[in-house]
Coordinates of C-alpha atoms and ligand atoms in Angstrom, one line a residue:
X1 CA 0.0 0.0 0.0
X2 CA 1.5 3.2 -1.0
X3 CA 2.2 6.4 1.4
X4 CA -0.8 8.5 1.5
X5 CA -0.4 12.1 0.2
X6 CA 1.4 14.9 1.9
X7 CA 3.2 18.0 0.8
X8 CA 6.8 17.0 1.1
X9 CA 8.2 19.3 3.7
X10 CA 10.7 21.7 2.7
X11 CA 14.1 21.3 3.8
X12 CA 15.2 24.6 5.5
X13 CA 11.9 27.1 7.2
X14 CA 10.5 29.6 4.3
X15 CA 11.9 33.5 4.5
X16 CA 9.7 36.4 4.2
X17 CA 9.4 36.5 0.6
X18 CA 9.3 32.7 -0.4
X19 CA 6.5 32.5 2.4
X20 CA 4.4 35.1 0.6
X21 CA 4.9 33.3 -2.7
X22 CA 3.8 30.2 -1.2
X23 CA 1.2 30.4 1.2
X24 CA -1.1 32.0 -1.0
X25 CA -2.1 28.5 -2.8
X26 CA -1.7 26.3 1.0
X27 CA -0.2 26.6 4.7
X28 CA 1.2 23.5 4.3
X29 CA 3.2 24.0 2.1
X30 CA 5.6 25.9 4.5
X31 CA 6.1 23.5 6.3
X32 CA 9.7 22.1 6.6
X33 CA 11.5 18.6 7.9
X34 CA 11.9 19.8 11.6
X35 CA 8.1 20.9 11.6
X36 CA 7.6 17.1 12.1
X37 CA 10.0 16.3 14.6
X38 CA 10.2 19.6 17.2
X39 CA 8.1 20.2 20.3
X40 CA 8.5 23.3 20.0
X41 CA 9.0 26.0 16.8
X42 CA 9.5 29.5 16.3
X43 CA 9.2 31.8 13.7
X44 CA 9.9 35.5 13.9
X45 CA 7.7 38.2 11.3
X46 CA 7.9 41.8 11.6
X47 CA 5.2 42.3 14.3
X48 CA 5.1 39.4 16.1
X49 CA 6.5 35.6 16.4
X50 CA 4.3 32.6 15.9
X51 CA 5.2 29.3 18.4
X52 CA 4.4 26.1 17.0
X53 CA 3.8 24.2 19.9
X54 CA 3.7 20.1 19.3
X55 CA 4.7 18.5 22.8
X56 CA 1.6 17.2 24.5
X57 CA 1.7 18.9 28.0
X58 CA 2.7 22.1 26.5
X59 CA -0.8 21.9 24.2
X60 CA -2.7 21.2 27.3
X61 CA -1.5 23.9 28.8
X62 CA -2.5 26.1 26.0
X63 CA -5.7 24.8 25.5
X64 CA -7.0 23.4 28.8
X65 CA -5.5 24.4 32.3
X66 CA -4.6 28.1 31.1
X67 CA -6.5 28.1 28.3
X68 CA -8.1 31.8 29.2
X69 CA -4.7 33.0 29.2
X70 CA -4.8 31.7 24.9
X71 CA -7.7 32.8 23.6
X72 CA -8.5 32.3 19.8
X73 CA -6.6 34.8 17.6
X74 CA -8.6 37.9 16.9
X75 CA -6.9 38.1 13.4
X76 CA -9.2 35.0 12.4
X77 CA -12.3 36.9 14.3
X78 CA -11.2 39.2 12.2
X79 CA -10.6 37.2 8.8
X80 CA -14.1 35.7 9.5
X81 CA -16.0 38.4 10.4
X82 CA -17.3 39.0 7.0
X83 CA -19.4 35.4 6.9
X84 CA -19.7 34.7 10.3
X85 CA -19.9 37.7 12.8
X86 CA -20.2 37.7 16.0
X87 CA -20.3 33.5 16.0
X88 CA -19.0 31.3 18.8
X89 CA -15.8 30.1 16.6
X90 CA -14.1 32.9 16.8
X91 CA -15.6 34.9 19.5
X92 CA -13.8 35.2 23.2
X93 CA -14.3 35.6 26.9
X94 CA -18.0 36.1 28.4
X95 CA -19.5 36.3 25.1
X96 CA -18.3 32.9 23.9
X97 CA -19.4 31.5 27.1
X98 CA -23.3 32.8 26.6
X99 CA -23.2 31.2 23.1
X100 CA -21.8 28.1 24.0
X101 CA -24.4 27.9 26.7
X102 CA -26.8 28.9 23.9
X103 CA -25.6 26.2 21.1
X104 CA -24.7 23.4 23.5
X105 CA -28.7 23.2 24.9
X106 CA -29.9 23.3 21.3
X107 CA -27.5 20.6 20.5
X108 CA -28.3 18.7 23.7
X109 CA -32.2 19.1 22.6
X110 CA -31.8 18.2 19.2
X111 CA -31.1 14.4 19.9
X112 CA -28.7 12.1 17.3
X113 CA -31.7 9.9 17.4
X114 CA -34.2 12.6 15.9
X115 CA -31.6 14.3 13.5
X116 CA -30.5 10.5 12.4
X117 CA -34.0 10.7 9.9
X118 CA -32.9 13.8 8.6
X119 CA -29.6 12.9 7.6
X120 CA -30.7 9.4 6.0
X121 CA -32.7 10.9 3.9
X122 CA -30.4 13.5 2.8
X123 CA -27.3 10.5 1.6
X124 CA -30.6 8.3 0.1
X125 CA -31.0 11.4 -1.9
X126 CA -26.9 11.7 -3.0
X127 CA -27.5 7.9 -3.8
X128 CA -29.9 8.2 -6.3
X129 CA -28.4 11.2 -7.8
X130 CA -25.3 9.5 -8.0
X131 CA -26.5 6.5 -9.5
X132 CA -28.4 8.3 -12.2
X133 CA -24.7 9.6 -12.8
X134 CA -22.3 7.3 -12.7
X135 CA -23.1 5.4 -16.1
X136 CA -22.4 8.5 -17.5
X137 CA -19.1 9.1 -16.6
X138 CA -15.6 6.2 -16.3
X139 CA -14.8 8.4 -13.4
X140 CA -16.3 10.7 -10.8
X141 CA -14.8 13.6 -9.1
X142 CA -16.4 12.4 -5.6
X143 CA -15.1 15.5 -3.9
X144 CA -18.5 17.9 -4.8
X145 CA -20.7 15.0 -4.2
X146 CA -19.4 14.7 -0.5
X147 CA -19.7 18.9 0.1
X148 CA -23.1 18.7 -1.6
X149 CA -24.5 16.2 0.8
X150 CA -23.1 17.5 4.0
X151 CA -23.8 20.9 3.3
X152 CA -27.2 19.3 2.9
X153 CA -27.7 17.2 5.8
X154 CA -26.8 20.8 7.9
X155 CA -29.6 22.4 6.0
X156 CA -31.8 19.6 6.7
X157 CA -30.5 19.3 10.6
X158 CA -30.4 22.9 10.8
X159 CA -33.2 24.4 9.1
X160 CA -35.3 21.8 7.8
X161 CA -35.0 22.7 4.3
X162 CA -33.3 20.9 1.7
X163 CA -30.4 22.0 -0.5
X164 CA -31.4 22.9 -4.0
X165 CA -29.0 22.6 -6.5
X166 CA -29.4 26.2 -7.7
X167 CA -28.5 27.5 -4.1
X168 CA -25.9 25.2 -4.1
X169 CA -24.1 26.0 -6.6
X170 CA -24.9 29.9 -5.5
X171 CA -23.7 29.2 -1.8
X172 CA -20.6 26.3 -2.5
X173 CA -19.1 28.8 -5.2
X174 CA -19.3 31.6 -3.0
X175 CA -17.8 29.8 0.3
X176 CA -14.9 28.1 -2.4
X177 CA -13.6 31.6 -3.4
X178 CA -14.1 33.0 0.6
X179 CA -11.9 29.6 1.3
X180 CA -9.3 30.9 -1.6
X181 CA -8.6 33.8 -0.6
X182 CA -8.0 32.9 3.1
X183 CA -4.5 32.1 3.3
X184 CA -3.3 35.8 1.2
X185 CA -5.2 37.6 3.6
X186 CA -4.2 36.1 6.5
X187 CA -0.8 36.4 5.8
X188 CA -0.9 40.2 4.7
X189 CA -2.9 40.1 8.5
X190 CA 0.2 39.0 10.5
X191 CA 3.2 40.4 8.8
X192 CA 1.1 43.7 9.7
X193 CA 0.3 44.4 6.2
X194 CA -3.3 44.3 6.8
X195 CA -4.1 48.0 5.8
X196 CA -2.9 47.4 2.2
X197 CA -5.1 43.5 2.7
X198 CA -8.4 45.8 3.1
X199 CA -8.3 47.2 -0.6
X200 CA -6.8 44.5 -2.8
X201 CA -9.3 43.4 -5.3
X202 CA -9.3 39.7 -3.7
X203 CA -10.5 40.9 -0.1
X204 CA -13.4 42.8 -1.7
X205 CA -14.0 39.2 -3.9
X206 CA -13.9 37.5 -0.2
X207 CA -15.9 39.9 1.2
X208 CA -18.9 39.9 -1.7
X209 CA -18.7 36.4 -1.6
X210 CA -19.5 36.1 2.5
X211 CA -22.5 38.5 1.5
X212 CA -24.0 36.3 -0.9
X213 CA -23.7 33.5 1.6
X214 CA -25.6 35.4 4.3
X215 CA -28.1 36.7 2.2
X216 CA -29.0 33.4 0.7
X217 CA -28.9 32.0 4.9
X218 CA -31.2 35.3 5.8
X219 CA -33.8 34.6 3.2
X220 CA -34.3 30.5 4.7
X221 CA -34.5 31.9 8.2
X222 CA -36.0 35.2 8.3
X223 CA -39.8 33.9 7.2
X224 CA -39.6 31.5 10.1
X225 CA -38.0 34.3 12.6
X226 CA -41.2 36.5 11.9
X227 CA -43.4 33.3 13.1
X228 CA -41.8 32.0 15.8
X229 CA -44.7 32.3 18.0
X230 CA -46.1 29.8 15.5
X231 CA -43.4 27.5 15.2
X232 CA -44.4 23.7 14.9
X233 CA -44.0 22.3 18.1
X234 CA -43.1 19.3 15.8
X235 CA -40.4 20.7 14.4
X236 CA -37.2 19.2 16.0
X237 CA -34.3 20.8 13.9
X238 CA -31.2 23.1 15.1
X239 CA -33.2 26.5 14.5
X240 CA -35.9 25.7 16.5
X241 CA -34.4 25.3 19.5
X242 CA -32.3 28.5 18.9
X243 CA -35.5 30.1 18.3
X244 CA -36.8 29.3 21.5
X245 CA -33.9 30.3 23.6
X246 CA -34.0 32.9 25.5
X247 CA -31.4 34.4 28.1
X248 CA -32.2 33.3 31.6
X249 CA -31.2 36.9 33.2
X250 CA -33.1 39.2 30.6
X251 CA -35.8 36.8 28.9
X252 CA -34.7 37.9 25.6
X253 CA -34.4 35.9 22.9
X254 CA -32.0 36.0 19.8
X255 CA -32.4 38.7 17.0
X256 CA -32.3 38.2 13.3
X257 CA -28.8 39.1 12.8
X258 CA -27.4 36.9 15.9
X259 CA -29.6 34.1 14.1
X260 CA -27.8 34.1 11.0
X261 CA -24.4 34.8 12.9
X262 CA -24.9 31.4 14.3
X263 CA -26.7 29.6 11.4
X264 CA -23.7 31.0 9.0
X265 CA -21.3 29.4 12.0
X266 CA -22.7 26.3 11.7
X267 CA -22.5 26.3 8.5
X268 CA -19.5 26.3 7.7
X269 CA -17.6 24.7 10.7
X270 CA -20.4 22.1 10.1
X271 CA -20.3 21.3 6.6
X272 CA -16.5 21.9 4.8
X273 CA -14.6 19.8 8.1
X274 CA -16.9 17.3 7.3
X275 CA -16.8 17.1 3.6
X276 CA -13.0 17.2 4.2
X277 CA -13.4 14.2 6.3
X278 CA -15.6 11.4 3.8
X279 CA -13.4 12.8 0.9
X280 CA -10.3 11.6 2.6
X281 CA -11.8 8.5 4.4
X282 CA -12.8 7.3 0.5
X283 CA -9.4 8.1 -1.0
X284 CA -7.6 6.4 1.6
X285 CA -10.3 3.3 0.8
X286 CA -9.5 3.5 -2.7
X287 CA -5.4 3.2 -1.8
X288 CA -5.6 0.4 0.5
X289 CA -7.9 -2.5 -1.1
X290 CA -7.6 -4.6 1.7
X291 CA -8.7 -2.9 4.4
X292 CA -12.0 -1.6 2.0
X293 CA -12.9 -5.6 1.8
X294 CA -12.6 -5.5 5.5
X295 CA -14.8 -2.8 5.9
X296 CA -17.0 -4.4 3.3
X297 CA -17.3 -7.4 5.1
X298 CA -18.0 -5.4 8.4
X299 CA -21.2 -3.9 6.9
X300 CA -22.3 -6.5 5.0
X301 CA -22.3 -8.9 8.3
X302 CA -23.6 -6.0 10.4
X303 CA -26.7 -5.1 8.0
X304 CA -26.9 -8.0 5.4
X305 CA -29.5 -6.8 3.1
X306 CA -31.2 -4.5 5.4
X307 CA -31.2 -0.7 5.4
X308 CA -29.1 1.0 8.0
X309 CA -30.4 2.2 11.0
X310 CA -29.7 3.8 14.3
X311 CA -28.8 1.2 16.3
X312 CA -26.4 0.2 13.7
X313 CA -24.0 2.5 14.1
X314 CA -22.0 1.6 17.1
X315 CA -21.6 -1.9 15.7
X316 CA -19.1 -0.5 12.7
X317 CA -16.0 -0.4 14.5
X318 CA -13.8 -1.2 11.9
X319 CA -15.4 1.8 9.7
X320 CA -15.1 4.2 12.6
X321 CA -11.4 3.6 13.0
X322 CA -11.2 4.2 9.1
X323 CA -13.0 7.9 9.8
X324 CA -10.8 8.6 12.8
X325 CA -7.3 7.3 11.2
X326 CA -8.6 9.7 8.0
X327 CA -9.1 12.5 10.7
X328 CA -5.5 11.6 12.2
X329 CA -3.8 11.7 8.1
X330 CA -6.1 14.8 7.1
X331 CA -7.4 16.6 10.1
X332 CA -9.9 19.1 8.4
X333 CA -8.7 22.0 10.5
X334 CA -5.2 21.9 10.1
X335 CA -4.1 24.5 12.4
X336 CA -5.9 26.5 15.8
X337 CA -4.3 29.7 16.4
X338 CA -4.2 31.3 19.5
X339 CA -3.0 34.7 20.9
X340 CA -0.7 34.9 23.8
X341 CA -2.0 37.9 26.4
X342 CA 0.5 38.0 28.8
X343 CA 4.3 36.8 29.3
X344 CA 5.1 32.8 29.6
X345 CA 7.9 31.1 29.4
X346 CA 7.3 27.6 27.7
X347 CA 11.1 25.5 27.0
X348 CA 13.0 28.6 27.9
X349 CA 11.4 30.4 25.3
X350 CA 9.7 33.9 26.0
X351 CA 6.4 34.6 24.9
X352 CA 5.0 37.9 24.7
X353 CA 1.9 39.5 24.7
X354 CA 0.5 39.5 21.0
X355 CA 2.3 36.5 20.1
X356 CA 0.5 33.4 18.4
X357 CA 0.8 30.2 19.6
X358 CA 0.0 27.6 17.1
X359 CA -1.6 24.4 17.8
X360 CA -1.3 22.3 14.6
X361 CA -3.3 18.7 14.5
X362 CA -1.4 18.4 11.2
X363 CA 2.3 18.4 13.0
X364 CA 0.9 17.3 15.9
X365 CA -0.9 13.8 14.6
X366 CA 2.0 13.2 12.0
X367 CA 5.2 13.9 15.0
X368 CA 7.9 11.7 14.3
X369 CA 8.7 11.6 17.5
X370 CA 5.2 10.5 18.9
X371 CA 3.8 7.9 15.8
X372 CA 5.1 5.2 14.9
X373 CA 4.6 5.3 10.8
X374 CA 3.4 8.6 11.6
X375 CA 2.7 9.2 7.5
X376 CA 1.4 5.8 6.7
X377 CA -2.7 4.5 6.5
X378 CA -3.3 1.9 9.8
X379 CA -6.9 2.1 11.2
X380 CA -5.9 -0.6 13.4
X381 CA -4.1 1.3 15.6
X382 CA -7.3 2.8 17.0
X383 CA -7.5 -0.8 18.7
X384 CA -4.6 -1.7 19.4
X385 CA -4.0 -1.2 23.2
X386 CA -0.5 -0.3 22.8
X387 CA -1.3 2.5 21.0
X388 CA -4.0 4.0 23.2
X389 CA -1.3 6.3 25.3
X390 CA -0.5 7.9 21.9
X391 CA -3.2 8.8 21.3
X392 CA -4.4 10.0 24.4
X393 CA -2.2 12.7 24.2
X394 CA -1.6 13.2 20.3
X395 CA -5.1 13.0 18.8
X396 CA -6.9 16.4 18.4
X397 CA -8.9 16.6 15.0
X398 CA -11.8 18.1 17.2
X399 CA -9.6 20.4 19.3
X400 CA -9.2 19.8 23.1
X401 CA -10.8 21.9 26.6
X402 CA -13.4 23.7 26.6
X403 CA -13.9 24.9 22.8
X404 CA -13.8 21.3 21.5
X405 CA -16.0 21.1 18.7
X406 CA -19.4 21.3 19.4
X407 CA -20.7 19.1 16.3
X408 CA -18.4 16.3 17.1
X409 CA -21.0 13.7 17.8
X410 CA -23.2 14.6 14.7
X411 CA -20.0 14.6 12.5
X412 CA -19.1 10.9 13.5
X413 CA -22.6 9.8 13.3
X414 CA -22.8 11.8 9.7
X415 CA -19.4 10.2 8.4
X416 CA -20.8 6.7 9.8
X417 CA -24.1 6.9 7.6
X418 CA -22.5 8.4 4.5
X419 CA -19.6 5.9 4.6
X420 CA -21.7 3.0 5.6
X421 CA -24.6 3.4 2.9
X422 CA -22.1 4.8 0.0
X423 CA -19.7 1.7 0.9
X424 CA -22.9 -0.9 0.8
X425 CA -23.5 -0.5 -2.4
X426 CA -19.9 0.5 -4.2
X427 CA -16.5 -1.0 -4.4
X428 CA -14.0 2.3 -5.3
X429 CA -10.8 2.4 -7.2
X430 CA -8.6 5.2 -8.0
X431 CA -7.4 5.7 -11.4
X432 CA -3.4 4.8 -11.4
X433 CA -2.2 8.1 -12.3
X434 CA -4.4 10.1 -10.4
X435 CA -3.1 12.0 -7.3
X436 CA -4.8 14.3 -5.1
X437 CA -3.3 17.9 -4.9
X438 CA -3.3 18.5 -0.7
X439 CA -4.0 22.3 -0.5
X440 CA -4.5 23.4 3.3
X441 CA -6.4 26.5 3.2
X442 CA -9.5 27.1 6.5
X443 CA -9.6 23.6 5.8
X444 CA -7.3 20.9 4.2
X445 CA -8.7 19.7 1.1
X446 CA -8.1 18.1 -2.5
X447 CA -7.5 21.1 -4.8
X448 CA -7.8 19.0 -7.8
X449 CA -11.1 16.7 -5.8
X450 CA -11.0 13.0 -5.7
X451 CA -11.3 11.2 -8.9
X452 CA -12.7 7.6 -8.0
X453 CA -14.1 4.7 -10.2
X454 CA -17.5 3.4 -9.0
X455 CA -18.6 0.0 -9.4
X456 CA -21.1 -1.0 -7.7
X457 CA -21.0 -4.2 -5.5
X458 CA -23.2 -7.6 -6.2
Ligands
HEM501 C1 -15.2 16.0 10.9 C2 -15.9 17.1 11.2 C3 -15.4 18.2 12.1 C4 -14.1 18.5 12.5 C5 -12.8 17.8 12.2 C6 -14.3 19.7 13.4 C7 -13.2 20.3 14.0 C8 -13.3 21.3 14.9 C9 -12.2 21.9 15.6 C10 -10.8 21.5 15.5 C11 -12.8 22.9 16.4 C12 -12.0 23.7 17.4 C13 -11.3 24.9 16.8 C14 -10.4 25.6 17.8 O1 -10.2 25.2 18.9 O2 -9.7 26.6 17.3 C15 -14.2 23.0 16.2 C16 -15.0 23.9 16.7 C17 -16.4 23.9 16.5 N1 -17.1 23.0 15.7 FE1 -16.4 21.5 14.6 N2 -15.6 20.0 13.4 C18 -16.3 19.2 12.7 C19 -17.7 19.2 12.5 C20 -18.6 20.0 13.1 C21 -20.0 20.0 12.9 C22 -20.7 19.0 12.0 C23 -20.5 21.1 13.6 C24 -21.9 21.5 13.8 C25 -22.9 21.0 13.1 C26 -19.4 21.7 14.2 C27 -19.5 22.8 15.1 C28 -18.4 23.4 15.7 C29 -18.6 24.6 16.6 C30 -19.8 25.3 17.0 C31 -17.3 24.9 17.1 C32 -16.9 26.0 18.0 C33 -16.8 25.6 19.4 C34 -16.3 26.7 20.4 O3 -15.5 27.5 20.0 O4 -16.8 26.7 21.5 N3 -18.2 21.1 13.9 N4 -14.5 22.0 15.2

């Protein structure tokens, strides 16, 4: 089985200039050969320094026991401002805390067992579509299948509605150039060259591209914001439950704009890290035939010819460890910044006020020093005891303390139905001389998508 994808690393660390003609297109690709084997990195830019932080009680400290003293970076509030607002991904201090109160009882009422419906019927829908496609084509780009359907199933979860293809194509276009432009900008941002960032051409494409997002969000939400009084007490989707909450001190509830703040939020965090994820789990599939028979045999014991259902899903461990080793090789969000408020010393290095401290899954799950075969495909190692310690402390793809992802539980149950119906029906090969382009940009993806050969299973 060959190496899975990864940017070779670069020998020697990027300067100034070769960093701005690079990171435009990924930030991975500045990464060089000691990325992967320090605990601890620096690099020094006109205005600040940025500490890559990779040894495990260092990252706790960062993100759990003085995690107040690292907030999130206000250069990404500040880079996503424009689609998301005011939304709890980027926000900090009390008003984070309100909103995660908010979002985690909405969560907590919208159970896995009432949203499960919801997002069957959203991958029976890909199915058929795809099916009506694939005579057509040799070989499918599976990559804008797997964003359609997730950014479906959070419509669906979210706001009851499905996806049209028309909106898709409106929203998915929009959010792809946003995504594009990300890396420029937030580079201009922190060698302190944001005040030329703010008129280039490509920030005003970033910024009329987060508008047509919103808008098109606004438009699902608003009618139902004007009748909440009358809201279906049968509805059990995501925006009901925001609908109904209300602050416990003041009794008010949310206004149109905080609405779409949080709807845009979800979003986003909730479909791209998602799409990310089933794109990779198939391509590492398609690279290592034997374990896809072993996770062919898995569902076809555990469901024979029945349709899926709930109670399924914790009987697929074999297909779970494939989604979590996919989320070790390719963690969707490659990289959590975080600002530094006040002086530390961490390894007899000084830290300053303004600094940003980088927590990177990417380095982090591929350390030299911390996996064995850190770059090569092994689901089993999710059960193999001896590798339990390891990943204990070197397995973040949802963060870590208290602003671990919120949708963590609907993303595995997601990933499990996707995976589990698409896999019961399809064996997948990749064509020999396609490889994927790795491009991490918010999230890491497939710039060129995931060419795959359907056929389907007897
Ligand atoms: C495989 C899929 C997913 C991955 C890998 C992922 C990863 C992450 C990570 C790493 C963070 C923390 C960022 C940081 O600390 O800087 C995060 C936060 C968050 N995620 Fe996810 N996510 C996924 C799916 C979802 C889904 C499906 C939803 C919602 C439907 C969601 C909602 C959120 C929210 C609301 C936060 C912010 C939490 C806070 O700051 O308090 N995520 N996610």
């Amino acid at each position: 089985m060959p190496t899975p994808v990864y940017p070779p690393p670069i020998p020697q660390r990027s300067n100034m200039l070769q960093a701005l003609c690079k990171m435009p297109r990924s930030f991975l690709s500045l990464l060089f050969t000691r990325s992967y084997e320090m605990k601890m990195g620096e690099i020094s830019l006109p205005k600040t320094k940025v500490f890559f932080v990779n040894q495990p009680e260092l990252v706790r400290q960062v993100m759990v026991s003085e995690q107040k003293k690292f907030p999130k970076h206000h250069l990404m509030h500040e880079a996503l401002l424009p689609l998301l607002g005011e939304s709890i991904f980027t926000t900090n201090g009390e008003q984070w805390r309100q909103q995660r109160t908010i979002l985690s009882k909405a969560f907590a009422s919208a159970k896995m067992t009432d949203i499960y419906p919801m997002m069957n019927a959203a991958v029976d829908d890909l199915l058929v579509r795809l099916e009506q496609e694939r005579p057509k084509k040799a070989v499918l780009d599976i990559d804008p299948w797997m964003t359609f359907v997730t950014a479906d199933i959070i419509f669906r979860t979210i706001m009851s509605t499905r996806l049209k293809t028309e909106q898709a194509d409106k929203i998915l276009a929009a959010f792809s150039r946003f995504q594009s432009i990300a890396p420029l900008s937030a580079l201009l941002e922190v060698y302190g060259l944001g005040a030329i960032n703010k008129y280039t051409p490509s920030e005003r494409s970033r910024k009329r591209a987060a508008r047509i997002i919103r808008q098109e969000i606004k438009e699902i939400i608003h009618p139902r914001f004007l009748c909440k009084a009358t809201e279906s007490a049968a509805q059990t989707d995501i925006l009901t439950h925001l609908l109904n909450v209300c602050d416990d001190e003041t009794g008010q509830s949310l206004g149109i704009d905080e609405l779409v703040d949080h709807v845009c939020m979800l979003f986003l965090a909730g479909h791209e890290t998602s799409a990310s994820a089933l794109t990779w789990s198939l391509y590492l599939l398609a690279l290592d035939q034997d374990v896809q028979r072993t996770v062919h045999n898995e569902i076809d014991q555990v469901l024979g010819d029945k349709p899926l259902e709930y109670k399924h899903l914790r009987n697929l461990p074999i297909l779970e460890s494939v989604f979590q080793e996919a989320l070790r090789l390719y963690p969707p969000v490659a990289f959590l910044p975080r600002e530094c408020t006040a002086h530390t010393k961490m390894r007899n290095k000084d830290l300053n006020k303004n600094d940003v401290v980088m927590i990177s899954p990417w380095l982090i799950h591929r350390h030299q020093k911390q996996w064995q075969d850190p770059h090569e495909f092994k689901p089993q190692r999710f059960h193999d005891p001896a590798c339990q310690a390891t990943i204990r402390h070197n397995y973040l793809p949802f963060g870590m303390g208290p602003r671990i992802c919120l949708g963590a539980g609907f993303a595995r149950q997601e990933a499990l139905i996707v995976l589990a119906k698409f896999l019961k029906i399809y064996h997948i090969q990749m064509p020999s001389d396609f490889h994927p382009d790795i491009v991490g940009r918010l999230t890491v993806r497939s710039a060129n998508g995931l060419q795959l050969v359907l056929e389907k299973r007897g």
